[in-house]
Short mmCIF file of C-alpha atoms and ligand atoms in Angstrom, two decimals:
data_model
loop_
_atom_site.label_atom_id
_atom_site.label_comp_id
_atom_site.label_asym_id
_atom_site.label_seq_id
_atom_site.Cartn_x
_atom_site.Cartn_y
_atom_site.Cartn_z
CA MET U 1 0.00 0.00 0.00
CA PHE U 2 1.82 3.13 1.09
CA LYS U 3 4.85 2.99 3.22
CA GLY U 4 4.90 4.81 6.50
CA PHE U 5 1.82 6.88 5.76
CA SER U 6 0.41 6.63 9.28
CA ARG U 7 3.81 7.54 10.60
CA PHE U 8 3.94 10.90 8.90
CA LEU U 9 0.29 11.66 9.58
CA GLN U 10 1.27 11.69 13.24
CA ARG U 11 3.86 14.33 12.47
CA PRO U 12 1.86 16.54 10.21
CA GLY U 13 4.05 19.63 10.44
CA GLU U 14 6.76 17.86 8.59
CA ARG U 15 5.01 17.05 5.33
CA LEU U 16 1.59 18.64 5.30
CA LYS U 17 0.94 22.01 3.95
CA THR U 18 -2.30 23.87 4.05
CA LEU U 19 -3.47 24.45 0.58
CA PHE U 20 -6.75 26.28 0.96
CA GLY U 21 -7.82 28.64 3.69
CA GLN U 22 -11.29 28.04 2.38
CA SER U 23 -11.80 25.42 -0.27
CA PRO U 24 -13.26 26.59 -3.60
CA ALA U 25 -16.58 24.76 -3.16
CA SER U 26 -17.97 26.49 -0.14
CA ASP U 27 -19.48 23.32 1.31
CA ALA U 28 -16.37 21.17 0.85
CA PRO U 29 -14.36 20.57 3.98
CA VAL U 30 -11.12 22.46 4.34
CA ARG U 31 -8.41 19.92 3.74
CA GLN U 32 -4.69 19.84 3.71
CA GLN U 33 -2.65 18.81 0.75
CA ILE U 34 -0.68 15.64 1.29
CA ILE U 35 2.02 14.60 -1.10
CA LEU U 36 3.46 11.11 -0.98
CA SER U 37 6.76 11.04 -2.78
CA ARG U 38 7.79 8.07 -4.93
CA ASP U 39 9.50 6.19 -2.07
CA GLU U 40 6.54 6.68 0.27
CA HIS U 41 3.95 4.74 -1.74
CA SER U 42 3.82 1.50 -3.64
CA VAL U 43 2.26 2.67 -6.89
CA SER U 44 4.89 1.83 -9.42
CA ARG U 45 5.00 2.47 -13.13
CA ARG U 46 5.40 -1.27 -13.61
CA ASN U 47 1.82 -1.88 -12.41
CA LEU U 48 0.26 0.87 -14.48
CA SER U 49 -0.92 0.76 -18.06
CA GLU U 50 1.85 1.69 -20.47
CA ASN U 51 -0.66 3.44 -22.68
CA ALA U 52 -1.98 5.56 -19.83
CA LEU U 53 1.61 6.52 -18.96
CA LYS U 54 2.24 7.47 -22.59
CA VAL U 55 -0.72 9.84 -22.39
CA LEU U 56 0.71 11.45 -19.26
CA TYR U 57 4.18 11.87 -20.79
CA ARG U 58 2.85 13.35 -23.99
CA LEU U 59 0.62 15.82 -22.14
CA ASN U 60 3.51 16.82 -19.87
CA GLY U 61 5.77 17.11 -22.91
CA ALA U 62 3.33 19.56 -24.48
CA GLY U 63 3.45 21.67 -21.34
CA PHE U 64 0.23 20.49 -19.68
CA GLU U 65 -0.35 19.13 -16.21
CA ALA U 66 -1.54 15.53 -16.22
CA TYR U 67 -2.29 12.89 -13.59
CA LEU U 68 -3.64 9.40 -13.29
CA VAL U 69 -6.67 9.62 -11.04
CA GLY U 70 -9.64 7.66 -9.76
CA GLY U 71 -10.09 3.92 -9.59
CA CYS U 72 -6.65 3.07 -10.96
CA ILE U 73 -4.76 4.83 -8.15
CA ARG U 74 -7.25 3.72 -5.49
CA ASP U 75 -7.01 0.10 -6.64
CA SER U 76 -3.22 0.18 -6.99
CA LEU U 77 -2.88 1.42 -3.42
CA LEU U 78 -5.16 -1.40 -2.31
CA GLU U 79 -3.05 -3.86 -4.29
CA ARG U 80 -5.94 -4.63 -6.59
CA HIS U 81 -5.77 -4.85 -10.32
CA PRO U 82 -7.09 -1.58 -11.84
CA LYS U 83 -9.97 -2.05 -14.27
CA ASP U 84 -9.24 0.98 -16.41
CA PHE U 85 -7.12 4.13 -16.37
CA ASP U 86 -8.39 7.67 -16.12
CA VAL U 87 -6.28 10.75 -16.78
CA ALA U 88 -7.03 14.28 -15.58
CA THR U 89 -5.34 17.26 -17.21
CA ASN U 90 -5.52 21.02 -17.63
CA ALA U 91 -5.54 20.57 -21.42
CA THR U 92 -9.01 21.20 -22.86
CA PRO U 93 -10.75 18.41 -24.80
CA ASP U 94 -9.80 20.10 -28.07
CA GLU U 95 -6.17 20.38 -27.02
CA VAL U 96 -6.11 16.71 -26.01
CA ARG U 97 -7.75 15.79 -29.27
CA GLN U 98 -4.99 17.55 -31.18
CA LEU U 99 -2.24 15.73 -29.32
CA PHE U 100 -3.57 12.23 -30.02
CA ARG U 101 -4.53 11.10 -33.47
CA ASN U 102 -6.25 8.05 -31.99
CA SER U 103 -8.70 10.08 -29.91
CA ARG U 104 -12.23 11.39 -30.00
CA ILE U 105 -14.36 13.67 -27.89
CA ILE U 106 -17.44 12.07 -26.39
CA GLY U 107 -20.32 13.21 -24.18
CA ARG U 108 -22.19 16.49 -23.94
CA ARG U 109 -23.23 16.57 -20.32
CA PHE U 110 -19.67 15.72 -19.41
CA ARG U 111 -17.21 16.16 -22.30
CA ILE U 112 -14.26 13.79 -22.19
CA VAL U 113 -11.71 12.45 -24.64
CA HIS U 114 -11.20 8.76 -25.35
CA VAL U 115 -7.68 7.93 -26.46
CA ARG U 116 -7.64 4.50 -28.05
CA PHE U 117 -4.74 2.04 -28.08
CA GLY U 118 -5.98 -1.13 -29.74
CA ARG U 119 -8.54 -2.53 -27.30
CA GLU U 120 -7.56 -0.23 -24.44
CA VAL U 121 -9.23 3.14 -24.04
CA VAL U 122 -7.68 5.77 -21.78
CA GLU U 123 -10.23 8.32 -20.64
CA VAL U 124 -8.90 11.87 -20.46
CA THR U 125 -10.89 14.51 -18.57
CA THR U 126 -10.14 18.18 -18.27
CA PHE U 127 -10.02 19.51 -14.68
CA ARG U 128 -13.54 20.54 -13.65
CA GLY U 129 -14.09 23.72 -11.67
CA GLY U 130 -16.89 25.15 -9.52
CA HIS U 131 -20.35 26.19 -10.70
CA GLY U 132 -20.58 29.87 -9.99
CA GLU U 133 -23.78 31.88 -10.58
CA GLU U 134 -22.12 33.66 -13.45
CA GLN U 135 -21.42 30.50 -15.44
CA ASP U 136 -22.63 30.25 -18.99
CA VAL U 137 -25.45 27.64 -19.28
CA SER U 138 -23.75 26.16 -22.30
CA GLN U 139 -20.96 25.08 -19.96
CA SER U 140 -22.75 24.38 -16.73
CA GLN U 141 -26.37 23.75 -15.96
CA GLN U 142 -28.25 22.63 -12.89
CA SER U 143 -31.95 21.81 -12.52
CA ASP U 144 -34.13 23.44 -9.86
CA ASP U 145 -33.63 20.50 -7.52
CA GLY U 146 -29.86 20.53 -7.81
CA LEU U 147 -29.34 17.96 -10.53
CA LEU U 148 -26.20 18.68 -12.52
CA LEU U 149 -27.27 18.76 -16.16
CA ARG U 150 -24.00 19.85 -17.65
CA ASP U 151 -20.52 20.05 -16.19
CA ASN U 152 -17.98 21.55 -18.55
CA VAL U 153 -16.47 24.33 -16.48
CA TRP U 154 -12.71 23.98 -16.41
CA GLY U 155 -10.69 24.49 -13.23
CA SER U 156 -7.47 23.72 -11.42
CA VAL U 157 -6.42 20.29 -10.20
CA GLU U 158 -7.42 21.18 -6.62
CA GLU U 159 -10.88 22.19 -7.81
CA ASP U 160 -11.06 19.04 -9.86
CA ALA U 161 -10.30 16.95 -6.77
CA ILE U 162 -13.21 18.29 -4.75
CA ARG U 163 -15.66 17.79 -7.62
CA ARG U 164 -14.99 14.07 -7.66
CA ASP U 165 -17.29 11.73 -5.79
CA PHE U 166 -15.38 9.94 -3.02
CA THR U 167 -12.15 10.90 -1.30
CA VAL U 168 -10.56 7.57 -2.27
CA ASN U 169 -11.35 8.35 -5.90
CA ALA U 170 -9.62 11.72 -5.76
CA LEU U 171 -5.98 10.66 -5.51
CA TYR U 172 -3.68 11.94 -8.26
CA TYR U 173 -0.48 10.36 -9.50
CA SER U 174 2.01 12.38 -11.51
CA VAL U 175 4.83 11.12 -13.73
CA ALA U 176 6.54 14.50 -13.42
CA ASP U 177 7.65 13.54 -9.89
CA PHE U 178 6.01 10.09 -9.33
CA SER U 179 4.19 11.49 -6.29
CA ILE U 180 0.63 10.95 -5.16
CA TYR U 181 -1.38 14.10 -4.40
CA ASP U 182 -4.28 14.08 -1.98
CA TRP U 183 -6.47 17.14 -1.34
CA THR U 184 -9.47 15.47 0.26
CA GLY U 185 -8.19 12.99 2.84
CA GLY U 186 -8.39 10.02 0.49
CA LEU U 187 -5.19 8.40 1.74
CA GLU U 188 -6.45 8.41 5.29
CA ASP U 189 -9.78 6.93 4.15
CA ILE U 190 -8.08 4.22 2.13
CA GLU U 191 -6.14 3.24 5.18
CA ALA U 192 -9.31 3.18 7.32
CA ARG U 193 -11.23 1.47 4.48
CA VAL U 194 -13.92 4.12 4.52
CA LEU U 195 -15.91 5.47 1.60
CA ARG U 196 -16.56 9.17 2.13
CA LEU U 197 -18.33 11.52 -0.22
CA ILE U 198 -16.44 14.78 -0.75
CA GLY U 199 -18.33 17.88 0.44
CA ASP U 200 -21.90 18.04 1.70
CA PRO U 201 -23.44 14.61 1.02
CA GLU U 202 -26.97 15.79 0.38
CA THR U 203 -25.86 18.43 -2.14
CA ARG U 204 -23.59 15.94 -3.88
CA TYR U 205 -26.35 13.29 -4.12
CA ARG U 206 -28.78 15.85 -5.45
CA GLU U 207 -26.25 16.94 -8.09
CA ASP U 208 -25.97 13.36 -9.26
CA PRO U 209 -28.13 10.69 -7.58
CA VAL U 210 -26.10 7.94 -9.31
CA ARG U 211 -23.47 8.65 -6.67
CA MET U 212 -25.70 6.68 -4.28
CA LEU U 213 -25.35 3.64 -6.51
CA ARG U 214 -21.63 4.24 -6.81
CA ALA U 215 -21.44 4.33 -3.01
CA ALA U 216 -23.13 0.93 -2.84
CA ARG U 217 -20.95 -0.45 -5.62
CA PHE U 218 -17.62 0.65 -4.16
CA ALA U 219 -18.62 -0.42 -0.64
CA ALA U 220 -19.40 -3.88 -2.05
CA LYS U 221 -16.42 -4.11 -4.35
CA LEU U 222 -13.78 -2.83 -1.95
CA ASP U 223 -15.40 -4.14 1.22
CA PHE U 224 -15.32 -0.60 2.64
CA THR U 225 -17.75 0.89 5.11
CA LEU U 226 -19.68 4.02 4.26
CA ALA U 227 -18.80 7.00 6.40
CA GLU U 228 -21.72 7.89 8.65
CA GLU U 229 -22.53 11.18 6.94
CA THR U 230 -22.20 9.55 3.52
CA GLU U 231 -24.64 6.81 4.43
CA ALA U 232 -27.20 8.83 6.38
CA PRO U 233 -29.06 10.65 3.58
CA ILE U 234 -29.24 7.73 1.16
CA ARG U 235 -32.51 6.15 2.20
CA GLU U 236 -34.36 9.43 2.02
CA LEU U 237 -32.77 10.58 -1.24
CA ALA U 238 -32.96 7.21 -2.99
CA PRO U 239 -36.13 8.20 -4.93
CA LEU U 240 -34.05 10.84 -6.78
CA LEU U 241 -32.80 7.91 -8.84
CA LEU U 242 -36.20 7.85 -10.51
CA GLN U 243 -35.11 11.01 -12.42
CA ILE U 244 -32.14 9.30 -14.01
CA PRO U 245 -32.47 8.15 -17.62
CA PRO U 246 -33.07 4.38 -17.81
CA ALA U 247 -30.11 3.91 -20.17
CA ARG U 248 -27.69 5.27 -17.57
CA LEU U 249 -29.20 3.09 -14.85
CA PHE U 250 -28.87 0.05 -17.09
CA GLU U 251 -25.13 0.75 -17.35
CA GLU U 252 -24.88 1.13 -13.59
CA VAL U 253 -26.75 -2.13 -13.05
CA LEU U 254 -24.22 -3.93 -15.23
CA LYS U 255 -21.36 -2.47 -13.19
CA LEU U 256 -23.09 -3.48 -9.96
CA PHE U 257 -23.90 -7.02 -10.98
CA LEU U 258 -21.40 -8.03 -13.63
CA SER U 259 -18.10 -7.04 -12.04
CA GLY U 260 -17.56 -9.96 -9.70
CA HIS U 261 -19.21 -8.69 -6.51
CA ALA U 262 -22.87 -9.01 -7.33
CA VAL U 263 -24.05 -10.73 -4.15
CA GLN U 264 -22.53 -8.06 -1.94
CA SER U 265 -23.83 -5.26 -4.19
CA PHE U 266 -27.34 -6.71 -4.01
CA ARG U 267 -27.20 -6.79 -0.22
CA VAL U 268 -25.86 -3.27 0.11
CA LEU U 269 -28.44 -1.93 -2.36
CA ARG U 270 -31.30 -3.55 -0.45
CA GLU U 271 -29.97 -2.41 2.89
CA HIS U 272 -30.15 1.20 1.74
CA GLY U 273 -33.45 1.12 -0.12
CA LEU U 274 -31.70 1.49 -3.48
CA TYR U 275 -32.69 -1.82 -5.02
CA ALA U 276 -36.35 -0.75 -4.99
CA MET U 277 -35.44 2.25 -7.16
CA LEU U 278 -33.85 0.05 -9.82
CA PHE U 279 -36.16 -2.96 -9.68
CA PRO U 280 -39.34 -1.92 -7.87
CA GLU U 281 -41.41 -4.91 -8.85
CA SER U 282 -38.65 -7.38 -8.05
CA ASP U 283 -38.31 -5.69 -4.67
CA GLU U 284 -42.03 -6.23 -4.01
CA ALA U 285 -41.82 -9.86 -5.10
CA LEU U 286 -38.87 -10.38 -2.77
CA ALA U 287 -41.09 -9.40 0.13
CA GLU U 288 -43.81 -11.82 -0.87
CA LEU U 289 -42.31 -14.93 -2.41
CA PRO U 290 -40.32 -17.05 0.05
CA TRP U 291 -37.99 -18.47 -2.63
CA ALA U 292 -37.26 -15.21 -4.47
CA GLU U 293 -34.30 -14.10 -2.39
CA ALA U 294 -32.58 -17.49 -2.61
CA LEU U 295 -33.11 -17.55 -6.36
CA ILE U 296 -31.64 -14.10 -6.97
CA GLU U 297 -28.76 -14.55 -4.53
CA GLN U 298 -27.88 -17.90 -6.05
CA ALA U 299 -27.97 -16.42 -9.55
CA LEU U 300 -25.68 -13.60 -8.44
CA ALA U 301 -23.33 -16.00 -6.64
CA ASN U 302 -23.08 -18.07 -9.83
CA THR U 303 -22.33 -14.90 -11.80
CA ASP U 304 -19.55 -13.91 -9.39
CA ASP U 305 -18.16 -17.41 -9.57
CA ARG U 306 -18.18 -17.46 -13.37
CA LEU U 307 -16.37 -14.12 -13.49
CA ALA U 308 -13.78 -15.38 -11.01
CA ARG U 309 -13.15 -18.28 -13.37
CA GLU U 310 -13.10 -15.89 -16.35
CA ARG U 311 -16.18 -17.48 -17.89
CA PRO U 312 -18.57 -15.31 -19.90
CA VAL U 313 -21.68 -13.81 -18.32
CA THR U 314 -24.66 -12.16 -19.96
CA PRO U 315 -27.07 -9.45 -18.88
CA ALA U 316 -29.86 -11.63 -20.34
CA PHE U 317 -29.44 -14.28 -17.65
CA LEU U 318 -28.94 -11.66 -14.95
CA PHE U 319 -32.17 -9.82 -15.82
CA ALA U 320 -33.98 -13.14 -16.27
CA ALA U 321 -33.19 -13.98 -12.64
CA LEU U 322 -33.84 -10.51 -11.18
CA LEU U 323 -37.25 -10.29 -12.84
CA TRP U 324 -38.40 -13.91 -12.66
CA PRO U 325 -40.13 -13.58 -9.27
CA CYS U 326 -42.24 -10.73 -10.68
CA VAL U 327 -43.16 -12.81 -13.71
CA GLN U 328 -44.32 -15.63 -11.46
CA GLN U 329 -46.26 -13.29 -9.25
CA ARG U 330 -48.06 -11.67 -12.16
CA LYS U 331 -48.66 -15.01 -13.79
CA THR U 332 -50.42 -16.33 -10.70
CA ARG U 333 -52.49 -13.17 -10.50
CA LEU U 334 -53.47 -13.32 -14.17
CA GLY U 335 -54.26 -17.02 -13.81
CA HIS U 336 -56.72 -16.21 -11.02
CA GLU U 337 -58.18 -12.98 -12.26
CA GLN U 338 -58.56 -13.80 -15.92
CA ASP U 339 -58.65 -17.56 -15.67
CA LEU U 340 -55.78 -17.79 -18.17
CA PRO U 341 -54.00 -21.11 -18.72
CA ASP U 342 -50.33 -21.32 -17.74
CA VAL U 343 -48.63 -20.54 -21.03
CA PRO U 344 -50.57 -17.43 -22.08
CA ALA U 345 -50.59 -16.25 -18.46
CA GLN U 346 -46.80 -16.34 -18.37
CA GLN U 347 -46.53 -14.68 -21.77
CA ALA U 348 -48.73 -11.82 -20.67
CA ALA U 349 -46.98 -11.57 -17.32
CA ALA U 350 -43.55 -11.41 -18.99
CA GLN U 351 -44.70 -8.62 -21.28
CA GLN U 352 -46.11 -6.59 -18.40
CA VAL U 353 -43.01 -7.05 -16.28
CA ILE U 354 -40.73 -5.89 -19.08
CA THR U 355 -42.89 -2.87 -19.88
CA ARG U 356 -42.80 -1.78 -16.27
CA GLN U 357 -39.08 -2.43 -15.86
CA LEU U 358 -38.22 -0.32 -18.91
CA GLN U 359 -39.40 2.76 -17.04
CA HIS U 360 -36.49 2.22 -14.65
CA THR U 361 -33.66 0.57 -16.52
CA SER U 362 -33.45 0.08 -20.23
CA ILE U 363 -32.92 -3.51 -21.39
CA PRO U 364 -31.63 -3.51 -24.95
CA LYS U 365 -33.50 -5.93 -27.23
CA ARG U 366 -30.41 -8.08 -27.66
CA PHE U 367 -30.74 -8.96 -23.99
CA SER U 368 -34.50 -8.87 -23.47
CA MET U 369 -35.12 -11.35 -26.32
CA PRO U 370 -32.91 -14.12 -24.93
CA MET U 371 -34.21 -13.30 -21.44
CA ARG U 372 -37.74 -14.08 -22.64
CA GLU U 373 -36.55 -17.25 -24.30
CA ILE U 374 -35.04 -18.43 -21.02
CA TRP U 375 -38.41 -17.78 -19.38
CA ASP U 376 -40.42 -19.43 -22.18
CA LEU U 377 -38.23 -22.51 -22.07
CA GLN U 378 -39.12 -23.01 -18.42
CA GLN U 379 -42.51 -24.09 -19.71
CA GLN U 380 -41.02 -26.39 -22.34
CA LEU U 381 -38.56 -28.20 -20.09
CA PRO U 382 -41.20 -30.32 -18.30
CA ARG U 383 -42.65 -31.47 -21.65
CA ARG U 384 -40.53 -34.29 -22.86
CA ARG U 385 -42.77 -36.66 -24.80
CA GLY U 386 -42.10 -37.82 -28.34
CA ARG U 387 -39.52 -35.56 -29.99
CA ARG U 388 -40.07 -32.68 -27.60
CA ALA U 389 -37.06 -33.26 -25.37
CA PHE U 390 -34.83 -33.50 -28.44
CA GLN U 391 -36.23 -30.28 -29.86
CA THR U 392 -35.76 -28.43 -26.58
CA ARG U 393 -32.20 -29.76 -26.36
CA GLU U 394 -31.46 -28.21 -29.76
CA ASN U 395 -32.71 -24.76 -28.76
CA PRO U 396 -29.79 -22.30 -28.71
CA ARG U 397 -30.93 -21.11 -25.25
CA PHE U 398 -31.18 -24.61 -23.85
CA ARG U 399 -28.05 -24.36 -21.73
CA ALA U 400 -29.09 -21.08 -20.13
CA ALA U 401 -32.63 -22.35 -19.58
CA TYR U 402 -31.31 -25.54 -17.99
CA ASP U 403 -29.05 -23.53 -15.65
CA PHE U 404 -32.07 -21.42 -14.82
CA LEU U 405 -34.11 -24.51 -14.01
CA LEU U 406 -31.41 -25.73 -11.61
CA LEU U 407 -31.51 -22.34 -9.97
CA ARG U 408 -35.27 -22.57 -9.46
CA GLU U 409 -34.92 -26.00 -7.92
CA SER U 410 -32.10 -25.03 -5.61
CA ALA U 411 -34.07 -21.98 -4.44
CA GLY U 412 -37.03 -24.19 -3.64
CA GLU U 413 -39.39 -22.54 -6.11
CA ILE U 414 -40.16 -25.94 -7.62
CA GLU U 415 -39.40 -29.40 -6.33
CA SER U 416 -36.21 -31.11 -7.50
CA GLY U 417 -36.13 -33.83 -10.12
CA LEU U 418 -36.56 -32.28 -13.52
CA GLY U 419 -33.09 -30.73 -13.38
CA ALA U 420 -31.46 -34.09 -12.66
CA TRP U 421 -33.46 -35.61 -15.51
CA TRP U 422 -32.08 -33.04 -17.94
CA THR U 423 -28.58 -33.43 -16.51
CA GLU U 424 -28.67 -37.09 -17.42
CA PHE U 425 -30.50 -36.65 -20.71
CA GLN U 426 -27.96 -34.19 -22.13
CA ASP U 427 -25.05 -36.58 -21.93
CA ALA U 428 -26.83 -39.89 -22.48
CA ASP U 429 -26.61 -41.96 -25.68
CA GLU U 430 -29.70 -42.24 -27.78
CA PRO U 431 -31.12 -45.52 -26.41
CA ARG U 432 -30.72 -44.22 -22.87
CA GLN U 433 -32.35 -40.94 -23.88
CA GLN U 434 -35.31 -42.91 -25.22
CA THR U 435 -35.59 -44.82 -21.94
CA LEU U 436 -35.47 -41.57 -20.03
CA ILE U 437 -38.25 -40.14 -22.16
CA ASN U 438 -40.38 -43.24 -21.64
CA GLU U 439 -39.77 -43.14 -17.90
CA ALA U 440 -40.62 -39.46 -17.78
CA ASP U 441 -43.80 -40.19 -19.68
CA GLY U 442 -45.05 -43.04 -17.53
CA GLY U 443 -43.34 -42.52 -14.21
CA HIS U 444 -44.30 -38.90 -13.58
CA PRO U 445 -41.00 -37.84 -12.08
CA ALA U 446 -41.01 -34.66 -10.08
CA GLY U 447 -41.51 -31.45 -11.99
CA THR U 448 -43.67 -32.84 -14.79
CA SER U 449 -46.63 -30.77 -13.82
CA GLY U 450 -46.51 -28.94 -17.15
CA LYS U 451 -47.69 -32.06 -19.01
CA PRO U 452 -51.03 -31.66 -20.73
CA ARG U 453 -53.64 -32.78 -18.28
CA ARG U 454 -55.63 -35.86 -19.15
CA LYS U 455 -59.25 -35.60 -18.46
CA ARG U 456 -60.38 -38.04 -15.81
CA PRO U 457 -63.44 -40.08 -16.80
CA ARG U 458 -66.37 -38.52 -15.07
CA LYS U 459 -67.99 -40.55 -12.31
CA ARG U 460 -71.48 -41.52 -13.24
CA ARG U 461 -74.04 -40.29 -10.84
CA ARG U 462 -76.15 -43.02 -9.36
CA PRO U 463 -79.81 -42.28 -9.70
CA ALA U 464 -81.17 -41.50 -6.28
CA ASN U 465 -83.71 -44.32 -6.21
CA ARG U 466 -81.26 -47.09 -7.09
CA PRO U 467 -79.66 -49.02 -4.21
CA ALA U 468 -75.90 -48.92 -3.90
CA PRO U 469 -74.18 -51.96 -5.41
CA PRO U 470 -72.99 -54.49 -2.85
CA THR U 471 -69.36 -54.09 -1.79
CA LEU U 472 -66.99 -57.01 -1.64
CA ASP U 473 -66.87 -57.40 2.12
CA GLU U 474 -70.59 -57.51 2.49
P1 LIG A 1 -13.90 1.64 -11.58
O1 LIG A 1 -13.41 2.10 -12.92
O2 LIG A 1 -12.98 0.72 -10.88
O3 LIG A 1 -15.32 1.17 -11.61
P2 LIG A 1 -13.55 4.41 -10.90
O4 LIG A 1 -13.46 5.06 -9.57
O5 LIG A 1 -12.39 4.53 -11.80
O6 LIG A 1 -13.93 2.90 -10.63
P3 LIG A 1 -15.07 5.56 -13.05
O7 LIG A 1 -16.52 5.43 -13.31
O8 LIG A 1 -14.11 4.96 -14.01
O9 LIG A 1 -14.85 4.97 -11.60
O10 LIG A 1 -14.77 7.10 -12.87
C1 LIG A 1 -13.45 7.60 -12.78
C2 LIG A 1 -13.37 8.70 -11.74
O11 LIG A 1 -14.21 9.80 -12.12
C3 LIG A 1 -13.87 8.31 -10.36
O12 LIG A 1 -12.86 7.67 -9.61
C4 LIG A 1 -14.26 9.63 -9.79
O13 LIG A 1 -13.13 10.35 -9.34
C5 LIG A 1 -14.82 10.39 -10.98
N1 LIG A 1 -16.28 10.18 -11.11
C6 LIG A 1 -16.92 9.24 -11.81
N2 LIG A 1 -18.24 9.35 -11.71
C7 LIG A 1 -18.46 10.39 -10.92
C8 LIG A 1 -19.65 11.04 -10.43
N3 LIG A 1 -20.86 10.60 -10.75
N4 LIG A 1 -19.49 12.13 -9.64
C9 LIG A 1 -18.25 12.59 -9.33
N5 LIG A 1 -17.12 12.02 -9.74
C10 LIG A 1 -17.21 10.94 -10.53
MG1 LIG A 2 -12.23 3.87 -13.80
#
């Protein structure tokens, strides 16, 4: 991590210098600048992306200030592998663009430059400054309730630091002197494993409610605790997330659940009333269906496990699991209210669930289609007569649907049996497959409830005046 940091914190006079009498954002706490020189921390060029370093050197070479900042420095200090590399500079987007042929400016609300090196993209942001009253609305814009609509006011590196979200995300590394710069107390918080929002938490959440999701995500990912004042306003402000465009929330959901710490993210989100803002209907179903929590947690645990083993994961399966309890709940309701048979009831339920979910998070068609197929196949899997099992086996979504079935069994939504049948069927030779189909047909193994019902012969009513036939033991 960083060598001897605690030691010099105890002797602040030696290395700390007060940078601001009053920090530029009036509500941000007054902090002291801390500089860790190259032999006082363990971030080494060897562990950083060569491409990101190239960007720093070129910017410096052209006379600009440039730093690595954010997750890459935080993660390096924690001895974790950084996911991506972000650069902050005093060069404007146009100036950056001119220095790198392989770059393009993206975003309107928040203009940044992507510098591409093959598959790696280094994100370069220009230092952001404060939002004074006199700012031009083309550069900076805030809604009546504090939401930041645009943020393209340039500033100094110190101003940039206090506009970032958490103190641990506001550590800057320079290749001019290989030092780490800290203006917000991030080093101290890394050491204490605390996630602390910079400035006044309520104002910062109102500016960008997604910061609440980021708080949950980093707490889960880093196993950090939320500072008391950072945590306190979340439950009350959580509904502000309803103002965020569904496409942005979809992206956040992927980061929360497809980065290897989904189970913990799910728990933290629920603990703070945030899950209900992303998946309101799933949240309701969780309260009502006894198996729903086990099903979702198991799905998320499997996702984490697959990522740990570097196996592919898909948002289709993730959303299939998160929304399945709602589909079942609606299906039951529709079955009762409209007397719909199983298959059309589930079709209608699925459609309704998706329509409602799209008001909160988008689900691009390329994921919602396979998600529906996974659901539909749940109704095919019990039907195995004739050629049906073979046809289902050939379906491109079979594997996902089979995994989903196992999940439902292990959560106790349905009784076990059908999953084991399919486990054996998949790998059996043809004669054995035929035997399995025959057994499934006659033997009614568990989970075959989806079979078409045979009508029982109706009992004939005995005319009232006729005596009952004698029974054998008479
Ligand atoms: P990771 O990439 O590991 O998920 P990160 O901290 O790098 O984590 P990014 O989304 O890549 O997160 O953002 C880079 C940096 O930009 C953050 O570390 C933070 O300093 C700043 N940042 C990102 N989003 C926000 C936000 N909504 N409000 C304020 N600052 C933000
Ligand atoms: Mg990052």
